[in-house]
């Protein structure tokens, strides 16, 4: 497929950071693409444990969507009208579980929640052809069911997963699985680039500073 005419496609972004948490390259890219294309940023969900235990403005912002399914699609001040924030339901907290059947079953449950959210967005906004851009988030597979399948799948690795204490438990092997599903693989550092090359992947080095 040709990606020269980006305006022919919508973009769906799934990232490891939340839009109101810390700045990220993927968030900056999403804003840039929204100048010419429709962009749907899937907010990284809190877990149900977080909903019960966390307080603060970040949680309050999402609570109406989490508890009542309201205002799941939002426009953000100062961003193009093409940019839509999508708030999915909370995830089940599963990172503490060991690798195995229970973990896989609950991860599929979280995956199903994401897919339902994507279907709702597709119906509301008539999303037909879209490019999936996933940045350092290995919680979900890139291979969605046929009715919401991406036309093209990009995975961006932004750090050494083995060095991320919380993510490394499942992230190291899950990142390999996700990379195998991607049509295009990007690395933001030479370390990551060399790591994936040694694993036999065709990967492209695009540093964070690139605009």
PDB file of C-alpha atoms in Angstrom:
ATOM      1  CA  UNK A   1       0.000   0.000   0.000  1.00  0.00           C
ATOM      2  CA  UNK A   2       1.110   3.555  -0.618  1.00  0.00           C
ATOM      3  CA  UNK A   3       1.284   5.904   2.363  1.00  0.00           C
ATOM      4  CA  UNK A   4       2.216   8.948   0.320  1.00  0.00           C
ATOM      5  CA  UNK A   5      -1.270  10.449   0.634  1.00  0.00           C
ATOM      6  CA  UNK A   6      -1.764  10.402   4.392  1.00  0.00           C
ATOM      7  CA  UNK A   7      -5.043  12.291   4.069  1.00  0.00           C
ATOM      8  CA  UNK A   8      -6.593   9.156   2.530  1.00  0.00           C
ATOM      9  CA  UNK A   9      -6.293   7.416   5.882  1.00  0.00           C
ATOM     10  CA  UNK A  10      -7.347   8.056   9.443  1.00  0.00           C
ATOM     11  CA  UNK A  11      -4.790   7.422  12.187  1.00  0.00           C
ATOM     12  CA  UNK A  12      -5.369   5.552  15.430  1.00  0.00           C
ATOM     13  CA  UNK A  13      -2.651   5.993  18.052  1.00  0.00           C
ATOM     14  CA  UNK A  14      -2.132   3.641  20.990  1.00  0.00           C
ATOM     15  CA  UNK A  15       0.683   4.717  23.309  1.00  0.00           C
ATOM     16  CA  UNK A  16       2.197   3.767  26.645  1.00  0.00           C
ATOM     17  CA  UNK A  17       1.767   7.275  28.075  1.00  0.00           C
ATOM     18  CA  UNK A  18      -1.458   9.120  28.772  1.00  0.00           C
ATOM     19  CA  UNK A  19      -2.081  12.354  26.907  1.00  0.00           C
ATOM     20  CA  UNK A  20      -2.147  14.458  30.113  1.00  0.00           C
ATOM     21  CA  UNK A  21       0.695  12.644  31.867  1.00  0.00           C
ATOM     22  CA  UNK A  22       3.992  13.290  30.094  1.00  0.00           C
ATOM     23  CA  UNK A  23       4.925  14.596  26.675  1.00  0.00           C
ATOM     24  CA  UNK A  24       5.927  11.978  24.130  1.00  0.00           C
ATOM     25  CA  UNK A  25       7.124  11.746  20.544  1.00  0.00           C
ATOM     26  CA  UNK A  26       4.034   9.775  19.554  1.00  0.00           C
ATOM     27  CA  UNK A  27       1.736  12.458  21.000  1.00  0.00           C
ATOM     28  CA  UNK A  28       3.634  15.106  19.053  1.00  0.00           C
ATOM     29  CA  UNK A  29       3.305  13.009  15.889  1.00  0.00           C
ATOM     30  CA  UNK A  30      -0.417  12.585  16.488  1.00  0.00           C
ATOM     31  CA  UNK A  31      -0.844  16.356  16.711  1.00  0.00           C
ATOM     32  CA  UNK A  32       1.193  16.850  13.535  1.00  0.00           C
ATOM     33  CA  UNK A  33      -0.798  14.269  11.565  1.00  0.00           C
ATOM     34  CA  UNK A  34      -4.049  15.862  12.745  1.00  0.00           C
ATOM     35  CA  UNK A  35      -3.248  18.897  10.598  1.00  0.00           C
ATOM     36  CA  UNK A  36      -4.121  16.887   7.485  1.00  0.00           C
ATOM     37  CA  UNK A  37      -5.809  13.688   8.682  1.00  0.00           C
ATOM     38  CA  UNK A  38      -8.268  12.570  11.304  1.00  0.00           C
ATOM     39  CA  UNK A  39      -6.435  11.270  14.360  1.00  0.00           C
ATOM     40  CA  UNK A  40      -7.919   9.203  17.176  1.00  0.00           C
ATOM     41  CA  UNK A  41      -5.703   8.933  20.243  1.00  0.00           C
ATOM     42  CA  UNK A  42      -6.659   5.982  22.423  1.00  0.00           C
ATOM     43  CA  UNK A  43      -6.079   7.116  25.987  1.00  0.00           C
ATOM     44  CA  UNK A  44      -4.057   4.556  27.922  1.00  0.00           C
ATOM     45  CA  UNK A  45      -6.618   3.265  30.432  1.00  0.00           C
ATOM     46  CA  UNK A  46      -6.118   3.150  34.143  1.00  0.00           C
ATOM     47  CA  UNK A  47      -6.885  -0.203  35.769  1.00  0.00           C
ATOM     48  CA  UNK A  48      -9.901  -0.897  37.949  1.00  0.00           C
ATOM     49  CA  UNK A  49      -7.521  -1.002  40.897  1.00  0.00           C
ATOM     50  CA  UNK A  50      -6.470   2.554  40.014  1.00  0.00           C
ATOM     51  CA  UNK A  51     -10.107   3.640  39.820  1.00  0.00           C
ATOM     52  CA  UNK A  52     -10.664   2.397  43.373  1.00  0.00           C
ATOM     53  CA  UNK A  53      -7.453   3.758  44.883  1.00  0.00           C
ATOM     54  CA  UNK A  54      -6.218   6.791  42.934  1.00  0.00           C
ATOM     55  CA  UNK A  55      -7.361  10.386  43.293  1.00  0.00           C
ATOM     56  CA  UNK A  56      -6.451  13.573  41.471  1.00  0.00           C
ATOM     57  CA  UNK A  57      -7.424  15.525  38.381  1.00  0.00           C
ATOM     58  CA  UNK A  58      -6.239  12.849  35.919  1.00  0.00           C
ATOM     59  CA  UNK A  59      -8.645  10.316  37.401  1.00  0.00           C
ATOM     60  CA  UNK A  60     -11.474  12.833  37.794  1.00  0.00           C
ATOM     61  CA  UNK A  61     -11.160  13.722  34.113  1.00  0.00           C
ATOM     62  CA  UNK A  62     -11.872  10.109  33.134  1.00  0.00           C
ATOM     63  CA  UNK A  63     -14.217   8.958  35.889  1.00  0.00           C
ATOM     64  CA  UNK A  64     -17.463   9.844  34.092  1.00  0.00           C
ATOM     65  CA  UNK A  65     -16.339   7.768  31.110  1.00  0.00           C
ATOM     66  CA  UNK A  66     -15.114   4.892  33.267  1.00  0.00           C
ATOM     67  CA  UNK A  67     -18.189   4.560  35.460  1.00  0.00           C
ATOM     68  CA  UNK A  68     -21.000   5.586  33.104  1.00  0.00           C
ATOM     69  CA  UNK A  69     -19.573   5.327  29.589  1.00  0.00           C
ATOM     70  CA  UNK A  70     -20.165   9.048  29.028  1.00  0.00           C
ATOM     71  CA  UNK A  71     -18.003  11.471  27.024  1.00  0.00           C
ATOM     72  CA  UNK A  72     -15.765   8.771  25.648  1.00  0.00           C
ATOM     73  CA  UNK A  73     -14.886  10.895  22.616  1.00  0.00           C
ATOM     74  CA  UNK A  74     -13.462  14.313  23.415  1.00  0.00           C
ATOM     75  CA  UNK A  75     -11.890  17.288  21.701  1.00  0.00           C
ATOM     76  CA  UNK A  76      -8.841  18.789  23.390  1.00  0.00           C
ATOM     77  CA  UNK A  77      -8.342  22.561  23.684  1.00  0.00           C
ATOM     78  CA  UNK A  78      -5.776  24.005  21.316  1.00  0.00           C
ATOM     79  CA  UNK A  79      -5.657  20.961  19.026  1.00  0.00           C
ATOM     80  CA  UNK A  80      -7.110  20.642  15.503  1.00  0.00           C
ATOM     81  CA  UNK A  81     -10.717  19.533  15.206  1.00  0.00           C
ATOM     82  CA  UNK A  82      -9.342  16.468  13.410  1.00  0.00           C
ATOM     83  CA  UNK A  83      -7.911  15.287  16.745  1.00  0.00           C
ATOM     84  CA  UNK A  84     -10.161  13.134  18.952  1.00  0.00           C
ATOM     85  CA  UNK A  85      -9.289  11.650  22.325  1.00  0.00           C
ATOM     86  CA  UNK A  86     -10.909   8.242  22.859  1.00  0.00           C
ATOM     87  CA  UNK A  87     -11.315   7.006  26.439  1.00  0.00           C
ATOM     88  CA  UNK A  88     -11.734   3.202  26.712  1.00  0.00           C
ATOM     89  CA  UNK A  89     -12.936   1.386  29.849  1.00  0.00           C
ATOM     90  CA  UNK A  90     -10.412   0.594  32.593  1.00  0.00           C
ATOM     91  CA  UNK A  91      -8.247  -2.489  32.175  1.00  0.00           C
ATOM     92  CA  UNK A  92      -8.073  -5.382  34.569  1.00  0.00           C
ATOM     93  CA  UNK A  93      -4.790  -5.189  36.535  1.00  0.00           C
ATOM     94  CA  UNK A  94      -2.825  -8.168  35.230  1.00  0.00           C
ATOM     95  CA  UNK A  95       0.845  -7.214  35.193  1.00  0.00           C
ATOM     96  CA  UNK A  96       1.418  -8.897  38.579  1.00  0.00           C
ATOM     97  CA  UNK A  97       0.372 -12.278  37.208  1.00  0.00           C
ATOM     98  CA  UNK A  98       2.944 -14.792  35.956  1.00  0.00           C
ATOM     99  CA  UNK A  99       3.045 -15.676  32.288  1.00  0.00           C
ATOM    100  CA  UNK A 100       0.515 -18.383  31.551  1.00  0.00           C
ATOM    101  CA  UNK A 101      -3.124 -19.237  30.913  1.00  0.00           C
ATOM    102  CA  UNK A 102      -4.656 -16.908  33.497  1.00  0.00           C
ATOM    103  CA  UNK A 103      -2.606 -13.942  32.327  1.00  0.00           C
ATOM    104  CA  UNK A 104      -3.432 -14.664  28.672  1.00  0.00           C
ATOM    105  CA  UNK A 105      -7.158 -15.031  29.386  1.00  0.00           C
ATOM    106  CA  UNK A 106      -7.360 -11.715  31.257  1.00  0.00           C
ATOM    107  CA  UNK A 107      -5.228  -9.982  28.644  1.00  0.00           C
ATOM    108  CA  UNK A 108      -7.740 -11.135  26.023  1.00  0.00           C
ATOM    109  CA  UNK A 109     -10.490  -9.590  28.167  1.00  0.00           C
ATOM    110  CA  UNK A 110      -8.669  -6.249  28.095  1.00  0.00           C
ATOM    111  CA  UNK A 111      -8.126  -6.667  24.360  1.00  0.00           C
ATOM    112  CA  UNK A 112     -11.864  -7.209  23.861  1.00  0.00           C
ATOM    113  CA  UNK A 113     -12.629  -3.981  25.739  1.00  0.00           C
ATOM    114  CA  UNK A 114     -10.273  -2.101  23.435  1.00  0.00           C
ATOM    115  CA  UNK A 115     -11.861  -3.651  20.353  1.00  0.00           C
ATOM    116  CA  UNK A 116     -15.341  -2.644  21.537  1.00  0.00           C
ATOM    117  CA  UNK A 117     -14.075   0.908  21.950  1.00  0.00           C
ATOM    118  CA  UNK A 118     -12.630   0.887  18.434  1.00  0.00           C
ATOM    119  CA  UNK A 119     -15.929  -0.389  17.025  1.00  0.00           C
ATOM    120  CA  UNK A 120     -17.798   2.397  18.800  1.00  0.00           C
ATOM    121  CA  UNK A 121     -15.383   4.959  17.360  1.00  0.00           C
ATOM    122  CA  UNK A 122     -15.659   3.419  13.894  1.00  0.00           C
ATOM    123  CA  UNK A 123     -19.460   3.659  13.995  1.00  0.00           C
ATOM    124  CA  UNK A 124     -19.579   7.189  15.364  1.00  0.00           C
ATOM    125  CA  UNK A 125     -16.949   8.641  13.034  1.00  0.00           C
ATOM    126  CA  UNK A 126     -17.374   6.323  10.017  1.00  0.00           C
ATOM    127  CA  UNK A 127     -13.785   5.114  10.199  1.00  0.00           C
ATOM    128  CA  UNK A 128     -13.045   2.923   7.182  1.00  0.00           C
ATOM    129  CA  UNK A 129      -9.350   2.893   6.317  1.00  0.00           C
ATOM    130  CA  UNK A 130      -6.912   3.675   9.089  1.00  0.00           C
ATOM    131  CA  UNK A 131      -3.262   3.365   9.982  1.00  0.00           C
ATOM    132  CA  UNK A 132      -2.538   1.978  13.453  1.00  0.00           C
ATOM    133  CA  UNK A 133       0.422   3.602  15.218  1.00  0.00           C
ATOM    134  CA  UNK A 134       1.341   1.816  18.443  1.00  0.00           C
ATOM    135  CA  UNK A 135       4.129   3.294  20.551  1.00  0.00           C
ATOM    136  CA  UNK A 136       5.801   1.107  23.195  1.00  0.00           C
ATOM    137  CA  UNK A 137       2.477  -0.390  24.285  1.00  0.00           C
ATOM    138  CA  UNK A 138       2.555  -4.176  24.291  1.00  0.00           C
ATOM    139  CA  UNK A 139      -0.668  -4.680  26.247  1.00  0.00           C
ATOM    140  CA  UNK A 140      -2.674  -5.340  23.087  1.00  0.00           C
ATOM    141  CA  UNK A 141      -2.218  -7.284  19.897  1.00  0.00           C
ATOM    142  CA  UNK A 142      -2.086  -5.270  16.652  1.00  0.00           C
ATOM    143  CA  UNK A 143      -4.166  -7.875  14.829  1.00  0.00           C
ATOM    144  CA  UNK A 144      -7.748  -6.729  15.300  1.00  0.00           C
ATOM    145  CA  UNK A 145     -10.796  -8.613  13.959  1.00  0.00           C
ATOM    146  CA  UNK A 146     -11.648  -8.114  10.256  1.00  0.00           C
ATOM    147  CA  UNK A 147     -14.354  -5.495  10.862  1.00  0.00           C
ATOM    148  CA  UNK A 148     -11.875  -3.141  12.571  1.00  0.00           C
ATOM    149  CA  UNK A 149      -8.642  -4.319  10.955  1.00  0.00           C
ATOM    150  CA  UNK A 150      -5.993  -1.667  10.300  1.00  0.00           C
ATOM    151  CA  UNK A 151      -4.889  -1.033   6.732  1.00  0.00           C
ATOM    152  CA  UNK A 152      -1.305  -0.657   7.959  1.00  0.00           C
ATOM    153  CA  UNK A 153       0.310  -1.287  11.359  1.00  0.00           C
ATOM    154  CA  UNK A 154       3.282   0.637  12.766  1.00  0.00           C
ATOM    155  CA  UNK A 155       5.062  -0.216  16.001  1.00  0.00           C
ATOM    156  CA  UNK A 156       7.494   2.246  17.603  1.00  0.00           C
ATOM    157  CA  UNK A 157       9.937   1.114  20.294  1.00  0.00           C
ATOM    158  CA  UNK A 158      11.203   4.014  22.384  1.00  0.00           C
ATOM    159  CA  UNK A 159      13.230   2.322  25.127  1.00  0.00           C
ATOM    160  CA  UNK A 160      14.880  -0.921  26.133  1.00  0.00           C
ATOM    161  CA  UNK A 161      11.937  -2.871  27.525  1.00  0.00           C
ATOM    162  CA  UNK A 162      14.243  -4.913  29.756  1.00  0.00           C
ATOM    163  CA  UNK A 163      15.267  -1.724  31.582  1.00  0.00           C
ATOM    164  CA  UNK A 164      11.684  -0.677  32.361  1.00  0.00           C
ATOM    165  CA  UNK A 165      11.086  -2.276  35.774  1.00  0.00           C
ATOM    166  CA  UNK A 166       7.290  -2.403  35.654  1.00  0.00           C
ATOM    167  CA  UNK A 167       7.029  -3.283  31.962  1.00  0.00           C
ATOM    168  CA  UNK A 168       9.843  -5.808  31.694  1.00  0.00           C
ATOM    169  CA  UNK A 169       7.960  -8.689  33.334  1.00  0.00           C
ATOM    170  CA  UNK A 170       5.756  -9.246  30.285  1.00  0.00           C
ATOM    171  CA  UNK A 171       6.975  -6.490  27.997  1.00  0.00           C
ATOM    172  CA  UNK A 172      10.174  -8.125  26.723  1.00  0.00           C
ATOM    173  CA  UNK A 173       8.517 -11.147  25.116  1.00  0.00           C
ATOM    174  CA  UNK A 174       5.320  -9.272  24.277  1.00  0.00           C
ATOM    175  CA  UNK A 175       7.270  -6.618  22.367  1.00  0.00           C
ATOM    176  CA  UNK A 176       8.743  -9.310  20.121  1.00  0.00           C
ATOM    177  CA  UNK A 177       5.249 -10.658  19.475  1.00  0.00           C
ATOM    178  CA  UNK A 178       3.882  -7.201  18.686  1.00  0.00           C
ATOM    179  CA  UNK A 179       6.854  -6.415  16.434  1.00  0.00           C
ATOM    180  CA  UNK A 180       6.105  -9.554  14.437  1.00  0.00           C
ATOM    181  CA  UNK A 181       2.575  -8.245  13.812  1.00  0.00           C
ATOM    182  CA  UNK A 182       3.697  -4.820  12.573  1.00  0.00           C
ATOM    183  CA  UNK A 183       4.062  -3.834   8.918  1.00  0.00           C
ATOM    184  CA  UNK A 184       6.612  -1.170   9.842  1.00  0.00           C
ATOM    185  CA  UNK A 185       8.941  -1.180  12.834  1.00  0.00           C
ATOM    186  CA  UNK A 186      10.573   2.001  14.180  1.00  0.00           C
ATOM    187  CA  UNK A 187      13.295   2.529  16.783  1.00  0.00           C
ATOM    188  CA  UNK A 188      14.086   5.835  18.470  1.00  0.00           C
ATOM    189  CA  UNK A 189      17.633   4.869  19.517  1.00  0.00           C
ATOM    190  CA  UNK A 190      20.549   2.952  18.044  1.00  0.00           C
ATOM    191  CA  UNK A 191      20.477   0.582  21.020  1.00  0.00           C
ATOM    192  CA  UNK A 192      16.911  -0.466  20.229  1.00  0.00           C
ATOM    193  CA  UNK A 193      17.656  -0.565  16.504  1.00  0.00           C
ATOM    194  CA  UNK A 194      20.606  -2.917  17.022  1.00  0.00           C
ATOM    195  CA  UNK A 195      18.623  -5.099  19.432  1.00  0.00           C
ATOM    196  CA  UNK A 196      15.855  -5.718  16.904  1.00  0.00           C
ATOM    197  CA  UNK A 197      18.311  -6.194  14.059  1.00  0.00           C
ATOM    198  CA  UNK A 198      19.979  -8.970  16.071  1.00  0.00           C
ATOM    199  CA  UNK A 199      16.521 -10.550  16.446  1.00  0.00           C
ATOM    200  CA  UNK A 200      16.224 -10.593  12.642  1.00  0.00           C
ATOM    201  CA  UNK A 201      13.772  -7.701  12.259  1.00  0.00           C
ATOM    202  CA  UNK A 202      13.715  -5.165   9.450  1.00  0.00           C
ATOM    203  CA  UNK A 203      13.608  -1.956  11.479  1.00  0.00           C
ATOM    204  CA  UNK A 204      14.070   1.750  10.767  1.00  0.00           C
ATOM    205  CA  UNK A 205      15.943   4.176  13.004  1.00  0.00           C
ATOM    206  CA  UNK A 206      13.948   7.391  13.541  1.00  0.00           C
ATOM    207  CA  UNK A 207      15.311   9.336  16.542  1.00  0.00           C
ATOM    208  CA  UNK A 208      13.045  11.341  18.821  1.00  0.00           C
ATOM    209  CA  UNK A 209      14.461  14.629  17.579  1.00  0.00           C
ATOM    210  CA  UNK A 210      13.264  13.984  14.038  1.00  0.00           C
ATOM    211  CA  UNK A 211      10.396  16.201  12.913  1.00  0.00           C
TER     212      UNK A 211
END
